[in-house]
């Protein structure tokens, strides 16, 4: 199996909150090639810079964070608050999947706190299905078809809750205690966002918030830090939990159902 993992999340710092620990472990323990993609360059994430300036800054921060773990950063170049499930985004994400040829894909929870995240989840789910289909938009040269649908995983929603405030229970948890400092260093590369969150959310604990969330998931499985995931198990998608097998499912081992 091709050892390539790709995360496709809405904004340039989402991977550092939600799945960087799993990505780091796939690379360091199993020699996976890593790719980190965001749907937008984070063009609304500032009160002091215009959209183009902050987008340029955040693309650079995304690339810098990815480079810390030897990953390649990609931006799908949509816009904040304007991520839609459409022919255009499905085409772009299918093209990205065919370029990267991942066997493991991480995206957002289908239910999350904001629509950019939910739309991204839907787009990636559909693109994973389209990736191996030769006749899908065949006239647009989307690249070499995937050999099969990749293993698709949903990260925790932000704060582990859907838009109605209901808890979203992970299907399984991955111990990231040994890589938490690297994950924090990656998040630290997104310097513009620490400023933005301070002004917009009154929150001056950007990295601490990530640590606190990882600690909560860790506590649930009896380790210091963890990340939670659910696997897409619908018809046609691979159901073998390769991430769980490679990284070990701690705590309640019976929770592998996804
Ligand atoms: Zn986001």
Coordinates of C-alpha atoms and ligand atoms in Angstrom, one line a residue:
X1 CA 0.0 0.0 0.0
X2 CA 1.3 3.5 -0.9
X3 CA 2.5 5.1 2.3
X4 CA 1.1 8.6 1.9
X5 CA -1.3 10.4 4.2
X6 CA -3.1 13.7 3.4
X7 CA -5.1 15.9 5.7
X8 CA -7.6 18.3 4.0
X9 CA -9.1 20.7 6.4
X10 CA -10.7 24.1 6.0
X11 CA -8.2 26.6 7.4
X12 CA -4.4 26.7 7.5
X13 CA -4.1 25.9 11.3
X14 CA -6.8 23.2 11.6
X15 CA -4.5 20.3 11.1
X16 CA -2.3 21.5 14.0
X17 CA -5.3 21.4 16.3
X18 CA -6.9 18.2 15.1
X19 CA -4.7 15.6 13.5
X20 CA -1.0 16.7 13.5
X21 CA -0.2 14.1 16.2
X22 CA -1.4 11.2 14.1
X23 CA 0.4 12.6 11.0
X24 CA 3.7 13.0 12.9
X25 CA 3.4 9.4 14.2
X26 CA 2.6 8.0 10.7
X27 CA 5.8 9.6 9.4
X28 CA 8.2 8.9 12.3
X29 CA 7.1 5.4 13.0
X30 CA 5.9 4.2 9.6
X31 CA 7.8 6.4 7.1
X32 CA 4.6 7.9 5.6
X33 CA 4.9 10.8 3.2
X34 CA 2.8 13.6 4.6
X35 CA 0.7 16.3 2.9
X36 CA -1.3 19.0 4.6
X37 CA -4.0 20.9 2.7
X38 CA -6.3 23.7 3.6
X39 CA -9.4 24.7 1.6
X40 CA -8.7 28.4 2.1
X41 CA -5.6 30.5 2.9
X42 CA -7.4 31.9 5.9
X43 CA -8.2 35.2 4.3
X44 CA -10.7 36.3 7.0
X45 CA -8.4 35.6 9.9
X46 CA -7.3 39.1 10.7
X47 CA -8.6 42.5 11.9
X48 CA -5.5 44.4 10.8
X49 CA -4.5 42.9 7.4
X50 CA -6.5 42.9 4.2
X51 CA -7.7 39.6 2.8
X52 CA -4.8 39.3 0.3
X53 CA -2.1 40.2 2.8
X54 CA -3.3 37.8 5.5
X55 CA -3.8 35.1 3.0
X56 CA -0.2 35.5 1.8
X57 CA 1.0 35.4 5.5
X58 CA -1.1 32.4 6.3
X59 CA 0.0 30.4 3.3
X60 CA 3.6 31.0 4.4
X61 CA 2.7 29.9 8.0
X62 CA 1.0 26.8 6.8
X63 CA 4.0 25.9 4.7
X64 CA 6.4 26.6 7.6
X65 CA 4.3 24.5 10.0
X66 CA 4.2 21.6 7.5
X67 CA 7.9 21.9 6.8
X68 CA 8.6 21.2 10.6
X69 CA 7.6 17.6 10.0
X70 CA 8.7 17.3 6.4
X71 CA 5.2 17.6 5.1
X72 CA 4.1 19.4 1.9
X73 CA 1.5 22.2 2.3
X74 CA -1.2 22.7 -0.3
X75 CA -3.9 25.4 -0.5
X76 CA -7.1 24.7 -2.5
X77 CA -7.6 28.5 -2.7
X78 CA -11.2 28.9 -1.8
X79 CA -12.2 31.7 0.6
X80 CA -13.2 31.8 4.2
X81 CA -16.9 31.4 4.9
X82 CA -17.4 30.6 1.2
X83 CA -16.4 26.9 1.1
X84 CA -19.2 25.1 -0.8
X85 CA -19.8 21.6 -1.9
X86 CA -19.8 22.4 -5.7
X87 CA -18.6 21.1 -9.0
X88 CA -15.6 23.5 -8.7
X89 CA -14.4 22.4 -5.2
X90 CA -15.1 18.7 -6.0
X91 CA -12.9 19.1 -9.1
X92 CA -10.1 20.8 -7.2
X93 CA -10.0 18.3 -4.3
X94 CA -10.3 15.3 -6.7
X95 CA -7.3 16.8 -8.6
X96 CA -5.4 17.2 -5.3
X97 CA -6.1 13.6 -4.3
X98 CA -4.9 12.3 -7.7
X99 CA -1.8 14.4 -7.4
X100 CA -0.9 13.2 -3.9
X101 CA -2.3 9.6 -4.3
X102 CA -2.9 9.2 -0.5
X103 CA -4.1 5.9 1.0
X104 CA -5.1 7.7 4.3
X105 CA -7.1 10.9 4.3
X106 CA -8.1 13.0 7.3
X107 CA -10.8 15.6 7.1
X108 CA -13.3 17.4 9.4
X109 CA -16.2 15.9 11.3
X110 CA -19.4 15.9 9.2
X111 CA -20.9 17.9 12.1
X112 CA -18.8 20.7 13.4
X113 CA -19.0 24.3 14.8
X114 CA -18.8 26.1 11.5
X115 CA -20.0 25.4 7.9
X116 CA -16.5 25.7 6.3
X117 CA -15.6 22.6 8.3
X118 CA -18.8 20.7 7.5
X119 CA -18.6 21.6 3.8
X120 CA -14.9 20.5 3.6
X121 CA -15.9 17.2 5.2
X122 CA -18.6 16.7 2.5
X123 CA -16.3 17.7 -0.4
X124 CA -13.5 15.4 0.8
X125 CA -15.9 12.5 1.3
X126 CA -17.2 13.0 -2.3
X127 CA -13.7 13.5 -3.8
X128 CA -12.4 10.3 -2.1
X129 CA -15.2 8.5 -3.9
X130 CA -14.6 10.2 -7.2
X131 CA -10.8 9.7 -7.1
X132 CA -10.8 6.2 -8.6
X133 CA -13.6 6.9 -11.1
X134 CA -12.0 7.4 -14.6
X135 CA -15.2 8.9 -16.1
X136 CA -15.5 11.6 -13.5
X137 CA -15.0 14.9 -15.3
X138 CA -12.8 12.9 -17.7
X139 CA -12.3 15.9 -20.1
X140 CA -10.6 18.0 -17.4
X141 CA -7.5 15.8 -17.0
X142 CA -7.7 15.5 -13.2
X143 CA -4.7 13.2 -13.1
X144 CA -4.1 9.5 -12.7
X145 CA -7.1 7.8 -11.1
X146 CA -6.6 6.5 -7.5
X147 CA -6.2 2.7 -7.3
X148 CA -9.1 2.7 -4.8
X149 CA -11.0 4.9 -2.4
X150 CA -8.6 6.0 0.3
X151 CA -9.2 5.2 4.0
X152 CA -11.1 8.2 5.2
X153 CA -11.0 9.6 8.7
X154 CA -13.0 12.4 10.4
X155 CA -11.2 14.4 13.1
X156 CA -12.9 15.6 16.2
X157 CA -15.1 18.6 15.7
X158 CA -13.7 21.7 17.5
X159 CA -14.3 21.3 21.2
X160 CA -15.7 17.8 20.5
X161 CA -19.2 19.3 19.9
X162 CA -21.6 19.7 17.0
X163 CA -23.4 22.9 16.2
X164 CA -26.1 22.1 18.7
X165 CA -23.6 21.6 21.5
X166 CA -23.9 17.9 21.5
X167 CA -20.8 15.8 22.3
X168 CA -19.4 13.9 19.3
X169 CA -17.8 10.7 20.6
X170 CA -14.7 9.6 18.8
X171 CA -14.6 6.1 17.3
X172 CA -11.1 5.6 18.6
X173 CA -8.2 7.5 20.1
X174 CA -4.5 7.7 19.2
X175 CA -1.9 8.4 21.9
X176 CA 0.1 11.5 20.9
X177 CA 1.9 12.1 24.2
X178 CA 5.4 11.6 22.6
X179 CA 4.8 14.1 19.8
X180 CA 2.8 16.8 21.6
X181 CA 5.8 19.2 21.6
X182 CA 6.2 18.9 17.8
X183 CA 2.5 19.4 17.4
X184 CA 2.7 22.6 19.6
X185 CA 5.7 23.8 17.6
X186 CA 3.7 23.4 14.4
X187 CA 0.8 25.4 15.9
X188 CA 3.3 28.0 17.0
X189 CA 4.2 28.6 13.4
X190 CA 0.8 30.2 12.9
X191 CA 1.8 33.4 14.6
X192 CA -0.8 35.5 13.0
X193 CA -3.6 33.4 14.4
X194 CA -2.6 33.9 18.0
X195 CA -3.1 37.6 17.5
X196 CA -6.4 37.2 15.7
X197 CA -7.9 34.9 18.3
X198 CA -6.9 37.3 21.0
X199 CA -8.8 40.1 19.3
X200 CA -11.8 38.2 17.9
X201 CA -12.4 35.6 20.6
X202 CA -10.6 37.3 23.6
X203 CA -8.5 34.1 23.7
X204 CA -4.8 34.4 24.5
X205 CA -4.1 30.7 24.9
X206 CA -3.9 29.4 21.3
X207 CA -1.4 26.7 22.0
X208 CA -2.7 26.0 25.5
X209 CA -6.2 25.4 24.0
X210 CA -4.8 22.7 21.8
X211 CA -2.9 21.1 24.7
X212 CA -6.0 21.2 26.9
X213 CA -8.1 19.5 24.2
X214 CA -5.4 16.8 23.5
X215 CA -5.2 16.3 27.3
X216 CA -8.9 15.7 27.6
X217 CA -8.8 13.1 24.8
X218 CA -5.7 11.6 26.5
X219 CA -7.4 11.4 29.9
X220 CA -10.2 9.4 28.3
X221 CA -7.8 6.7 27.3
X222 CA -5.4 6.9 30.2
X223 CA -2.5 8.7 28.5
X224 CA -1.3 12.3 28.7
X225 CA -2.3 13.5 25.2
X226 CA -4.5 11.9 22.5
X227 CA -6.4 12.7 19.3
X228 CA -9.9 11.3 18.5
X229 CA -11.1 10.1 15.1
X230 CA -14.0 8.3 13.4
X231 CA -13.6 6.3 10.2
X232 CA -16.0 6.7 7.3
X233 CA -17.4 3.2 6.9
X234 CA -20.1 3.6 4.2
X235 CA -20.5 1.3 1.3
X236 CA -17.5 1.3 -1.0
X237 CA -15.0 3.0 1.4
X238 CA -12.3 0.7 2.9
X239 CA -13.3 -0.4 6.4
X240 CA -10.0 -1.7 7.7
X241 CA -8.8 0.7 10.4
X242 CA -5.2 1.2 9.1
X243 CA -4.6 4.2 11.3
X244 CA -5.7 2.3 14.4
X245 CA -3.6 -0.7 13.4
X246 CA -0.5 1.4 12.7
X247 CA -0.7 3.7 15.7
X248 CA -2.4 1.5 18.2
X249 CA -5.8 2.1 19.7
X250 CA -5.4 2.8 23.4
X251 CA -7.9 2.7 26.2
X252 CA -11.1 0.9 25.4
X253 CA -10.0 -1.4 22.6
X254 CA -13.6 -2.3 21.8
X255 CA -14.2 1.2 20.4
X256 CA -12.9 0.3 17.0
X257 CA -16.3 0.3 15.4
X258 CA -15.9 3.9 14.3
Ligands
LIG1 ZN1 -11.0 25.9 10.8

